[in-house]
Structure formats: structure tokens, C-alpha cells
PDB file of C-alpha atoms in Angstrom:
ATOM      1  CA  MET A  30     -18.255 -27.568 -22.333  1.00 45.00           C
ATOM      2  CA  THR A  31     -18.085 -24.267 -24.184  1.00 49.00           C
ATOM      3  CA  PHE A  32     -21.210 -22.170 -23.869  1.00 48.00           C
ATOM      4  CA  GLN A  33     -21.862 -18.878 -25.523  1.00 52.00           C
ATOM      5  CA  LYS A  34     -24.039 -16.731 -23.279  1.00 48.00           C
ATOM      6  CA  LYS A  35     -26.663 -14.206 -24.247  1.00 49.00           C
ATOM      7  CA  THR A  36     -28.943 -12.250 -21.932  1.00 44.00           C
ATOM      8  CA  SER A  37     -32.620 -11.657 -22.580  1.00 48.00           C
ATOM      9  CA  ASN A  38     -34.579  -9.609 -20.027  1.00 56.00           C
ATOM     10  CA  SER A  39     -34.125 -11.606 -16.815  1.00 68.00           C
ATOM     11  CA  LEU A  40     -32.864 -14.799 -18.508  1.00 76.00           C
ATOM     12  CA  ASP A  41     -29.294 -15.828 -19.105  1.00 81.00           C
ATOM     13  CA  ILE A  42     -29.265 -18.181 -22.084  1.00 85.00           C
ATOM     14  CA  ALA A  43     -26.241 -20.312 -22.931  1.00 88.00           C
ATOM     15  CA  PHE A  44     -25.704 -22.110 -26.239  1.00 92.00           C
ATOM     16  CA  SER A  45     -23.315 -24.908 -27.021  1.00 94.00           C
ATOM     17  CA  PRO A  46     -23.119 -26.351 -30.551  1.00 96.00           C
ATOM     18  CA  PHE A  47     -21.275 -29.553 -31.480  1.00 97.00           C
ATOM     19  CA  GLY A  48     -21.028 -31.263 -34.851  1.00 97.00           C
ATOM     20  CA  LYS A  49     -20.081 -34.648 -36.188  1.00 97.00           C
ATOM     21  CA  PHE A  50     -19.619 -35.326 -39.906  1.00 97.00           C
ATOM     22  CA  ILE A  51     -20.071 -38.988 -40.812  1.00 95.00           C
ATOM     23  CA  SER A  52     -18.094 -39.327 -44.047  1.00 92.00           C
ATOM     24  CA  LYS A  53     -19.397 -42.740 -45.123  1.00 92.00           C
ATOM     25  CA  LYS A  54     -22.993 -41.523 -45.133  1.00 92.00           C
ATOM     26  CA  SER A  55     -22.398 -37.826 -45.963  1.00 93.00           C
ATOM     27  CA  VAL A  56     -24.425 -36.949 -42.857  1.00 96.00           C
ATOM     28  CA  PHE A  57     -23.826 -34.062 -40.488  1.00 97.00           C
ATOM     29  CA  GLU A  58     -25.048 -34.546 -36.917  1.00 98.00           C
ATOM     30  CA  LEU A  59     -25.649 -31.293 -35.066  1.00 97.00           C
ATOM     31  CA  LYS A  60     -25.942 -31.401 -31.285  1.00 97.00           C
ATOM     32  CA  PHE A  61     -27.277 -28.105 -30.007  1.00 95.00           C
ATOM     33  CA  LYS A  62     -27.552 -27.468 -26.268  1.00 94.00           C
ATOM     34  CA  VAL A  63     -29.509 -24.591 -24.770  1.00 91.00           C
ATOM     35  CA  ALA A  64     -29.551 -23.773 -21.054  1.00 87.00           C
ATOM     36  CA  ALA A  65     -31.480 -20.938 -19.422  1.00 81.00           C
ATOM     37  CA  HIS A  66     -31.472 -19.573 -15.892  1.00 77.00           C
ATOM     38  CA  ASN A  67     -32.328 -16.337 -14.199  1.00 71.00           C
ATOM     39  CA  GLY A  68     -29.653 -14.251 -12.535  1.00 64.00           C
ATOM     40  CA  GLU A  69     -30.669 -15.389  -9.061  1.00 62.00           C
ATOM     41  CA  VAL A  70     -30.316 -19.144  -9.611  1.00 56.00           C
ATOM     42  CA  ALA A  71     -26.964 -20.668 -10.537  1.00 59.00           C
ATOM     43  CA  ASP A  72     -28.377 -23.929 -11.910  1.00 60.00           C
ATOM     44  CA  ALA A  73     -30.242 -23.939 -15.203  1.00 58.00           C
ATOM     45  CA  PHE A  74     -33.989 -24.337 -14.864  1.00 75.00           C
ATOM     46  CA  VAL A  75     -34.356 -25.179 -18.554  1.00 82.00           C
ATOM     47  CA  GLU A  76     -31.821 -27.326 -20.361  1.00 87.00           C
ATOM     48  CA  ILE A  77     -32.475 -28.726 -23.815  1.00 90.00           C
ATOM     49  CA  GLU A  78     -30.260 -30.915 -25.962  1.00 94.00           C
ATOM     50  CA  CYS A  79     -31.382 -31.222 -29.566  1.00 95.00           C
ATOM     51  CA  ILE A  80     -29.826 -33.508 -32.167  1.00 97.00           C
ATOM     52  CA  ALA A  81     -30.473 -32.814 -35.844  1.00 97.00           C
ATOM     53  CA  PHE A  82     -29.248 -34.702 -38.891  1.00 97.00           C
ATOM     54  CA  PHE A  83     -28.460 -33.103 -42.244  1.00 96.00           C
ATOM     55  CA  LYS A  84     -27.894 -35.277 -45.318  1.00 95.00           C
ATOM     56  CA  PHE A  85     -25.514 -34.035 -47.999  1.00 92.00           C
ATOM     57  CA  GLU A  86     -25.099 -35.292 -51.541  1.00 87.00           C
ATOM     58  CA  ASP A  87     -23.091 -38.513 -51.601  1.00 77.00           C
ATOM     59  CA  GLY A  88     -19.383 -38.047 -51.831  1.00 81.00           C
ATOM     60  CA  LEU A  89     -19.136 -34.675 -50.073  1.00 88.00           C
ATOM     61  CA  GLN A  90     -15.880 -34.415 -48.164  1.00 91.00           C
ATOM     62  CA  PHE A  91     -15.580 -32.785 -44.725  1.00 93.00           C
ATOM     63  CA  GLU A  92     -13.330 -30.058 -46.116  1.00 93.00           C
ATOM     64  CA  ASN A  93     -15.967 -29.144 -48.720  1.00 92.00           C
ATOM     65  CA  ILE A  94     -18.810 -28.414 -46.313  1.00 94.00           C
ATOM     66  CA  PRO A  95     -19.864 -24.868 -47.231  1.00 92.00           C
ATOM     67  CA  THR A  96     -19.030 -22.314 -44.555  1.00 90.00           C
ATOM     68  CA  TYR A  97     -22.575 -20.951 -44.596  1.00 93.00           C
ATOM     69  CA  PHE A  98     -23.869 -24.394 -43.535  1.00 96.00           C
ATOM     70  CA  TYR A  99     -22.542 -23.996 -39.994  1.00 95.00           C
ATOM     71  CA  ARG A 100     -24.465 -20.748 -39.486  1.00 94.00           C
ATOM     72  CA  ASN A 101     -27.624 -21.866 -41.274  1.00 95.00           C
ATOM     73  CA  SER A 102     -27.897 -25.258 -39.559  1.00 96.00           C
ATOM     74  CA  ILE A 103     -28.258 -23.549 -36.177  1.00 95.00           C
ATOM     75  CA  ALA A 104     -30.701 -21.014 -37.615  1.00 94.00           C
ATOM     76  CA  LEU A 105     -32.843 -23.886 -38.917  1.00 95.00           C
ATOM     77  CA  ILE A 106     -32.953 -25.711 -35.579  1.00 94.00           C
ATOM     78  CA  PHE A 107     -33.375 -22.823 -33.120  1.00 94.00           C
ATOM     79  CA  PRO A 108     -37.100 -22.130 -33.869  1.00 94.00           C
ATOM     80  CA  TYR A 109     -37.916 -25.749 -32.979  1.00 94.00           C
ATOM     81  CA  VAL A 110     -35.974 -25.552 -29.706  1.00 93.00           C
ATOM     82  CA  ARG A 111     -37.613 -22.210 -28.929  1.00 92.00           C
ATOM     83  CA  ALA A 112     -41.120 -23.607 -29.585  1.00 93.00           C
ATOM     84  CA  PHE A 113     -40.375 -26.760 -27.568  1.00 92.00           C
ATOM     85  CA  ILE A 114     -39.328 -24.755 -24.509  1.00 89.00           C
ATOM     86  CA  SER A 115     -42.472 -22.629 -24.734  1.00 89.00           C
ATOM     87  CA  THR A 116     -44.755 -25.650 -25.142  1.00 90.00           C
ATOM     88  CA  VAL A 117     -43.227 -27.684 -22.319  1.00 87.00           C
ATOM     89  CA  THR A 118     -43.319 -24.820 -19.839  1.00 82.00           C
ATOM     90  CA  LEU A 119     -46.904 -23.980 -20.804  1.00 85.00           C
ATOM     91  CA  GLN A 120     -48.001 -27.599 -20.324  1.00 87.00           C
ATOM     92  CA  ALA A 121     -46.266 -27.686 -16.936  1.00 81.00           C
ATOM     93  CA  ASN A 122     -48.861 -25.136 -15.784  1.00 79.00           C
ATOM     94  CA  ILE A 123     -46.278 -22.450 -15.098  1.00 75.00           C
ATOM     95  CA  PRO A 124     -45.881 -19.144 -16.902  1.00 77.00           C
ATOM     96  CA  PRO A 125     -44.445 -20.112 -20.298  1.00 80.00           C
ATOM     97  CA  ILE A 126     -40.851 -19.283 -21.093  1.00 82.00           C
ATOM     98  CA  ILE A 127     -40.770 -17.627 -24.478  1.00 84.00           C
ATOM     99  CA  LEU A 128     -37.257 -17.182 -25.782  1.00 85.00           C
ATOM    100  CA  PRO A 129     -36.885 -14.191 -28.067  1.00 83.00           C
ATOM    101  CA  THR A 130     -35.872 -14.586 -31.671  1.00 87.00           C
ATOM    102  CA  MET A 131     -32.107 -14.266 -31.765  1.00 88.00           C
ATOM    103  CA  ASN A 132     -29.378 -13.829 -34.296  1.00 90.00           C
ATOM    104  CA  LEU A 133     -27.145 -16.818 -33.574  1.00 92.00           C
ATOM    105  CA  SER A 134     -24.720 -16.296 -36.445  1.00 90.00           C
ATOM    106  CA  SER A 135     -21.941 -15.837 -33.870  1.00 92.00           C
ATOM    107  CA  LEU A 136     -22.229 -19.582 -33.132  1.00 94.00           C
ATOM    108  CA  GLU A 137     -20.847 -20.415 -36.581  1.00 93.00           C
ATOM    109  CA  ILE A 138     -17.213 -20.395 -35.448  1.00 94.00           C
ATOM    110  CA  PRO A 139     -17.769 -22.410 -32.224  1.00 94.00           C
ATOM    111  CA  LEU A 140     -19.719 -25.020 -34.211  1.00 96.00           C
ATOM    112  CA  LYS A 141     -16.976 -25.243 -36.816  1.00 95.00           C
ATOM    113  CA  GLU A 142     -14.343 -25.599 -34.080  1.00 95.00           C
ATOM    114  CA  ASN A 143     -16.423 -28.227 -32.257  1.00 96.00           C
ATOM    115  CA  THR A 144     -17.021 -30.393 -35.326  1.00 96.00           C
ATOM    116  CA  VAL A 145     -15.259 -33.711 -35.832  1.00 95.00           C
ATOM    117  CA  ASN A 146     -14.946 -35.847 -38.939  1.00 95.00           C
ATOM    118  CA  ILE A 147     -15.491 -39.566 -38.439  1.00 92.00           C
TER     119      ILE A 147
END
């Protein structure tokens, strides 16, 4: 599993994007994994796997997916993952984990490389 790591204060945050383009339906399935741990603990104490579906106009071919889509799809999903982590940790009656806003445009290439056409 290929993770891209970023560090925020005392958190190490790893991202792993995967994509699947379903040609028959013109649907793109984005699987976005986020894992966070502090420097002292090797295992992640927060691990989220989000799956999002994007519908394209009928007839779009895999090769014609705009390059900006890969970057923007992650940018659209990250605020929801960020809010989910904050809400779950707050409801667990522990100090909430608030991930910072991040520029994840560097995940465009890994997502493109980890996308399959079925």
C-alpha cells in the first residue's frame, strides 16, 4: 500500500488514494485512506477509509478523464474525512483530533497511477 506522509504538529498523517473507473456506467470510484499516528506510537490510532463515487456524462472514456479531476476529487472529499475524524474523536470523549487544512494536490499523480479501468 503506497502512502504519502505529511506531518502536522505531533501527528504523522498518511494518505493513500485509489481509483476505479467503471466504463459501462461512466462512474469513478475513489477510495481514499487516511491514517494518523503520533511519533511515539507505530500503529495508527486513527484510520479512515472513504469511498466516493463520481458520475461522468455517459460515454466518457477512461483516457478522456480530465487531468484536473484527479486533484479535485481528493480536494472535494478531504473536508468530509477531516470533519468525520474530528466528530468521532469528540464523541469518544477524548480531546478531538482536528486535522489541519492541507494542500493535497501532490496526491494527483499517485491517484492517477493507482487507478484502474474496468
